Amino acid sequence: MWMFIGRIAARPRPFISKTSICLARYSNFKSPPTAGASDEEIRRATHYCTNVLKQYDHPSYILTAFLPPHLRPAHLAIRAFNLELARIPDVSPSVPVRSMRYQFWRDTITSTFALKPVAQPIAVLLSSVLSSLSHQSPNNPGSLNKSWFLRLISTREKYSTNAPYPTLESLEQYAENTYSTLLYLTLSAFPMHSVAVDHIASHIGKAAGIVAVLRGIPLLAFPPPPNHHSNTSGMGGTLDSQRVQQGAVTLPLDIMAESGLREEDVLRHGAEAAGLKDAVFRVATRASDHLITARQMVKNVQKGESVGHAFEHEGEEGHGNYEADRDGTRNDVKKMEQQMIEVEKAFGVFMPAVSTSLWLQRLEKGDFDIFREDLRRRDWRLPWKAWVAYQRRSF
């Protein structure tokens, strides 16, 4: 049985007031004005995105305090954008309406990158970030990668019907195209382009994405009653829309087969389904492996060593074409020193590793019972644990 972050005896009370101060500061942070948007419009857009995170993604809301002030507007816009995409299946049970909403966001991203945002708070704030980056780096105005936003939309749309993942590797690919991509986008808003930092972010994002799927299993297996007052409730009627409404189990099919788990058993018996805990354990172990890998990579860089292995996405669009140090030697001292600086600078972006580790720790403590109520509650330890991790530069 693997273990996660150990317990820390110190009480979190002294940190709460500091967190409140930090959150108050970033909620009032003013981005440089963008063409067509006033300071007041940008302030309202920032407030809107902050509230979206506070309501639907509280860990990201808390962890914003550990980012540099200039990076927080980008973080808020990117995370709020992700939440809007994630909520589309909930507010649009019909497939045609969902498709129109995804297309709306494609068009919105295109117009925003042209610095002509629609009157939508996320678009206004994102356009402000793009304008600010163009002023900071006039020779590199394309720091934020438009294709990453479009990839995020396409991946969310592909899995909006809650169909199971064929393999554990396909679940990892989903996590790479969503949660890892969110970290890439945040890093590029520094702007920062580092293969070592991207590599660490990739593993953290994969762990976070896998955990997000595990957390959603109870809600997807037993969805709340549909909104019969919705104007779209009578539209559609496809098998995909029926699947969303009737419940689904999104564990990888290969893991379910190895564990002897059947979807109908979960839908009938819930937590008592034979093989469910074993399947959850196998998937959670993969998430833990990614966190362990990322943690060791940070330690290696901090010691002036190679990250340890090659980045599988090196050379892909947005990641450059860097020469990776694969032999672990210290021949290129300057390169190792530069990696140390980059990891130190980007450490705040790695903080989702803390919230992911805490949730996995609670899952293990509950014997991998994915239906436990406490797994859906906010973790009061997160502010304190995050502060300790940030001070020690270790998660």
XYZ file of C-alpha atoms in Angstrom:
395
model
C 0.000 0.000 0.000
C 1.437 3.297 -1.015
C 1.415 6.336 1.209
C 1.092 10.006 0.368
C 1.940 13.241 2.173
C 2.545 12.602 5.838
C 0.616 14.353 8.564
C 1.862 17.655 9.918
C 1.033 18.342 13.525
C 1.018 22.127 13.296
C -2.400 23.750 13.464
C -3.531 25.831 10.451
C -5.111 28.753 12.301
C -2.262 31.268 11.820
C -2.372 30.782 8.040
C -6.075 31.415 7.508
C -5.835 35.165 7.903
C -2.800 35.297 5.605
C -4.686 33.357 2.940
C -7.615 35.739 3.200
C -5.259 38.675 2.730
C -3.663 37.058 -0.342
C -7.044 36.223 -1.886
C -8.293 39.735 -1.275
C -5.215 41.090 -3.026
C -5.559 39.005 -6.168
C -9.322 39.534 -6.429
C -8.605 43.280 -6.652
C -5.686 42.878 -9.051
C -6.059 45.069 -12.143
C -4.988 43.767 -15.519
C -3.759 46.178 -18.186
C -6.726 47.353 -20.245
C -7.375 45.659 -23.568
C -8.734 47.209 -26.738
C -12.461 47.736 -26.423
C -12.597 46.960 -22.686
C -12.515 49.530 -19.895
C -10.843 49.086 -16.533
C -14.279 48.608 -14.978
C -15.161 45.853 -17.454
C -11.911 44.046 -16.723
C -12.510 44.418 -12.984
C -15.972 42.894 -13.342
C -14.590 40.086 -15.504
C -11.932 39.312 -12.881
C -14.589 39.296 -10.165
C -16.770 36.961 -12.229
C -13.954 34.455 -12.863
C -12.935 34.569 -9.207
C -16.475 33.727 -8.107
C -16.719 30.883 -10.628
C -13.595 29.295 -9.162
C -14.747 29.902 -5.607
C -18.044 28.128 -6.273
C -17.058 25.272 -8.585
C -13.284 24.755 -8.169
C -12.388 25.781 -4.638
C -8.869 24.229 -4.654
C -7.908 26.360 -7.684
C -9.391 29.384 -5.919
C -7.269 28.758 -2.819
C -4.093 27.963 -4.766
C -4.285 31.221 -6.734
C -2.658 32.931 -3.743
C 0.609 31.098 -4.460
C 0.947 32.489 -7.997
C 2.825 35.702 -8.836
C 0.397 38.644 -9.044
C 0.935 39.181 -12.766
C -0.003 35.547 -13.458
C -3.266 35.456 -11.509
C -5.559 37.025 -14.146
C -4.418 34.384 -16.658
C -4.953 31.623 -14.110
C -8.451 32.871 -13.304
C -9.434 33.143 -16.968
C -7.998 29.746 -17.926
C -9.560 27.888 -14.997
C -12.928 29.617 -15.432
C -12.827 28.703 -19.124
C -12.224 25.066 -18.188
C -15.164 25.110 -15.771
C -17.496 26.528 -18.407
C -16.565 23.639 -20.695
C -16.899 21.045 -17.929
C -20.391 22.272 -17.025
C -21.805 22.115 -20.552
C -23.086 18.504 -20.232
C -24.816 19.447 -16.958
C -26.678 22.460 -18.328
C -27.258 21.052 -21.836
C -28.558 17.447 -21.742
C -29.248 17.494 -25.481
C -26.366 16.684 -27.823
C -27.261 19.342 -30.453
C -27.337 22.101 -27.837
C -24.043 20.912 -26.349
C -22.449 21.017 -29.789
C -23.612 24.599 -30.270
C -22.131 25.597 -26.907
C -18.768 24.029 -27.726
C -18.787 25.800 -31.089
C -19.567 29.065 -29.320
C -16.389 28.669 -27.284
C -14.355 27.858 -30.377
C -15.571 31.045 -32.009
C -14.998 32.954 -28.764
C -11.378 31.806 -28.512
C -10.769 32.760 -32.142
C -12.174 36.261 -31.671
C -10.380 36.691 -28.338
C -6.995 35.876 -29.855
C -7.779 38.530 -32.452
C -8.223 40.907 -29.474
C -11.891 41.318 -30.398
C -13.557 39.517 -27.486
C -17.299 39.034 -27.259
C -19.121 40.534 -24.285
C -18.362 37.538 -22.061
C -16.352 37.925 -18.817
C -13.899 35.095 -19.501
C -13.243 36.379 -23.008
C -12.750 39.934 -21.730
C -10.241 38.862 -19.077
C -8.407 36.516 -21.446
C -8.157 39.263 -24.051
C -6.689 41.522 -21.374
C -4.076 38.869 -20.599
C -3.179 38.511 -24.280
C -2.850 42.279 -24.623
C -0.618 42.423 -21.557
C 1.611 39.635 -22.897
C 1.977 41.399 -26.242
C 3.213 44.499 -24.401
C 5.605 42.492 -22.198
C 7.030 40.444 -25.073
C 6.544 42.360 -28.331
C 8.930 39.958 -30.089
C 6.911 36.937 -28.914
C 3.245 37.984 -28.890
C 1.996 34.401 -29.206
C 2.956 33.217 -25.720
C -0.468 31.684 -25.086
C -1.082 28.850 -27.504
C -4.467 29.075 -29.230
C -4.287 25.408 -30.261
C -4.162 24.368 -26.601
C -7.472 26.113 -25.954
C -8.997 24.415 -28.993
C -7.601 21.049 -27.909
C -9.209 21.520 -24.517
C -12.577 22.217 -26.161
C -12.323 19.204 -28.484
C -11.353 16.849 -25.672
C -14.161 18.051 -23.419
C -16.640 17.611 -26.263
C -15.338 14.125 -27.111
C -15.967 12.859 -23.587
C -19.124 14.878 -22.873
C -21.294 11.738 -23.177
C -19.480 10.098 -20.223
C -18.476 7.075 -22.286
C -15.888 4.877 -20.504
C -12.230 5.119 -21.400
C -11.064 2.055 -23.376
C -7.770 1.802 -21.488
C -5.925 3.414 -18.613
C -3.605 4.963 -21.189
C -6.562 6.655 -22.890
C -7.558 8.113 -19.519
C -4.009 9.453 -19.169
C -4.287 10.999 -22.628
C -7.541 12.680 -21.599
C -5.807 14.089 -18.518
C -2.885 15.291 -20.650
C -5.221 17.084 -23.066
C -7.176 18.760 -20.265
C -5.511 19.225 -16.869
C -1.914 19.154 -18.107
C -2.909 21.596 -20.835
C -4.329 23.965 -18.199
C -0.910 24.021 -16.534
C 0.867 24.546 -19.874
C -1.356 27.542 -20.575
C -0.707 29.037 -17.145
C 3.048 28.570 -17.556
C 3.025 30.194 -20.991
C 1.398 33.269 -19.442
C 4.602 33.977 -17.441
C 5.740 33.724 -20.282
C 7.867 30.600 -19.744
C 8.944 27.941 -22.225
C 10.941 25.209 -20.495
C 10.979 21.516 -21.308
C 11.812 20.614 -17.688
C 8.936 22.671 -16.281
C 6.515 21.390 -18.918
C 7.593 17.841 -18.155
C 6.857 18.225 -14.445
C 3.553 19.936 -15.214
C 2.584 17.075 -17.513
C 2.844 14.516 -14.707
C 1.013 16.734 -12.217
C -1.757 17.392 -14.736
C -2.158 13.704 -15.498
C -2.503 12.952 -11.788
C -5.039 15.767 -11.353
C -7.026 14.644 -14.389
C -7.211 11.042 -13.215
C -8.339 12.202 -9.770
C -10.996 14.428 -11.345
C -12.436 11.403 -13.152
C -12.393 9.328 -9.952
C -14.122 12.097 -7.999
C -16.871 12.279 -10.596
C -17.747 8.573 -10.589
C -20.470 8.737 -7.873
C -22.149 11.759 -9.487
C -22.083 10.230 -12.956
C -23.239 6.795 -11.792
C -26.178 8.303 -9.898
C -26.916 11.665 -11.570
C -29.503 14.013 -10.067
C -32.949 14.171 -11.708
C -32.999 16.123 -14.976
C -34.316 19.664 -15.000
C -37.814 19.191 -16.401
C -38.227 22.970 -16.700
C -35.339 23.232 -19.145
C -36.278 24.473 -22.594
C -33.986 21.828 -24.107
C -35.292 18.804 -22.187
C -37.389 17.672 -25.114
C -34.700 18.044 -27.746
C -32.508 15.240 -28.925
C -33.159 11.769 -27.593
C -29.968 10.107 -28.792
C -28.285 7.221 -27.032
C -25.550 9.598 -25.844
C -28.053 11.920 -24.152
C -29.836 8.941 -22.582
C -26.498 7.698 -21.257
C -25.814 11.041 -19.579
C -29.231 11.014 -17.906
C -29.303 7.342 -16.852
C -25.856 7.129 -15.269
C -22.487 5.838 -16.384
C -19.250 4.437 -14.994
C -16.196 6.132 -16.474
C -13.475 3.794 -15.220
C -11.148 2.409 -17.933
C -12.588 -0.751 -19.492
C -9.316 -2.680 -19.275
C -9.072 -2.000 -15.544
C -12.714 -3.012 -15.051
C -12.086 -6.274 -16.886
C -8.968 -7.046 -14.848
C -10.873 -6.321 -11.623
C -13.976 -8.301 -12.601
C -16.113 -5.149 -12.358
C -19.272 -4.685 -14.422
C -20.964 -1.358 -15.020
C -24.429 -2.720 -14.219
C -23.180 -3.912 -10.816
C -22.055 -0.387 -9.944
C -25.377 1.089 -11.093
C -27.287 -1.471 -9.013
C -25.147 -1.837 -5.903
C -23.040 1.309 -5.752
C -20.130 1.008 -3.330
C -20.898 -2.687 -2.756
C -20.224 -3.663 -6.369
C -17.750 -6.530 -6.610
C -14.354 -5.396 -7.887
C -15.042 -1.664 -7.561
C -12.491 -0.966 -4.834
C -9.822 -2.932 -6.696
C -10.488 -0.997 -9.906
C -10.390 2.335 -8.063
C -7.141 1.294 -6.371
C -5.505 0.487 -9.710
C -6.500 3.790 -11.267
C -5.566 5.808 -8.175
C -2.180 4.095 -8.109
C -1.453 5.445 -11.580
C -2.296 8.962 -10.401
C -0.008 8.480 -7.406
C 2.778 7.254 -9.685
C 2.607 10.494 -11.667
C 2.841 12.558 -8.479
C 5.799 10.515 -7.240
C 7.520 11.014 -10.595
C 6.894 14.772 -10.564
C 8.098 15.029 -6.964
C 11.344 13.205 -7.777
C 11.898 15.347 -10.866
C 11.655 18.528 -8.787
C 14.148 17.108 -6.293
C 16.545 16.170 -9.097
C 16.434 19.656 -10.599
C 16.880 21.283 -7.191
C 20.053 19.199 -6.740
C 21.358 20.340 -10.113
C 20.732 17.010 -11.813
C 18.779 15.842 -14.840
C 15.030 15.383 -14.460
C 15.668 11.672 -15.003
C 13.878 10.758 -18.235
C 12.848 12.228 -21.578
C 9.665 14.256 -22.027
C 7.313 12.232 -24.240
C 5.682 15.392 -25.644
C 8.931 17.195 -26.421
C 8.870 18.667 -29.916
C 5.072 18.803 -30.087
C 3.353 22.107 -30.821
C 3.832 24.497 -27.920
C 6.671 22.521 -26.332
C 9.510 23.522 -28.630
C 12.271 21.204 -29.740
C 14.740 21.123 -26.909
C 17.761 18.968 -26.363
C 17.010 16.930 -23.246
C 19.735 15.738 -20.905
C 19.144 12.012 -20.821
C 22.360 10.638 -19.333
C 22.064 12.347 -15.925
C 25.524 13.891 -16.134
C 26.491 17.455 -15.172
C 28.314 18.258 -18.414
C 26.036 21.209 -19.159
C 26.228 23.125 -15.887
C 24.559 26.226 -17.263
C 21.598 24.197 -18.461
C 21.119 22.640 -15.025
C 21.354 26.028 -13.349
C 18.772 27.423 -15.766
C 16.415 24.543 -14.983
C 16.770 25.246 -11.263
C 15.790 28.874 -11.852
C 12.828 27.887 -14.025
C 11.464 25.330 -11.544
C 11.824 27.797 -8.681
C 9.996 30.445 -10.685
C 7.199 28.074 -11.741
C 6.670 26.269 -8.435
C 3.398 28.076 -7.703
C 1.937 26.548 -10.864
C 2.754 23.077 -9.493
C 0.566 23.562 -6.418
C -2.387 21.457 -7.736
C -0.143 18.529 -6.808
C -0.917 19.338 -3.162
C -4.707 19.210 -3.475
C -4.438 16.076 -5.625
C -2.226 14.354 -3.040
C -4.570 15.271 -0.196
C -7.549 13.752 -2.003
C -5.656 10.553 -2.787
C -4.621 10.369 0.848
C -8.261 10.535 1.949
C -9.219 7.912 -0.653
C -6.571 5.534 0.691
C -7.646 6.175 4.287
C -11.211 5.182 3.316
C -10.031 1.885 1.787
C -10.679 3.172 -1.747
C -14.414 3.483 -1.233
C -15.151 6.041 -3.948
C -18.684 6.650 -2.628
C -17.624 7.993 0.768
C -19.297 11.334 1.472
C -16.160 12.951 2.886
C -14.430 12.640 -0.501
C -16.817 15.262 -1.882
C -16.220 17.765 0.918
C -13.680 20.562 0.896
C -10.430 19.688 2.621
C -9.844 22.219 5.408
C -6.162 21.240 5.446
C -5.461 22.526 1.934
C -4.431 26.135 2.810
C -2.007 24.974 5.472
C -0.594 22.045 3.486
C -0.197 24.250 0.418
C 1.626 26.905 2.423
C 4.016 24.319 3.886
C 4.651 22.798 0.444
C 5.307 26.209 -1.077
C 7.717 27.245 1.692
C 9.637 23.989 1.397
C 9.394 23.898 -2.412
C 8.320 20.285 -2.100
C 4.951 18.621 -2.561
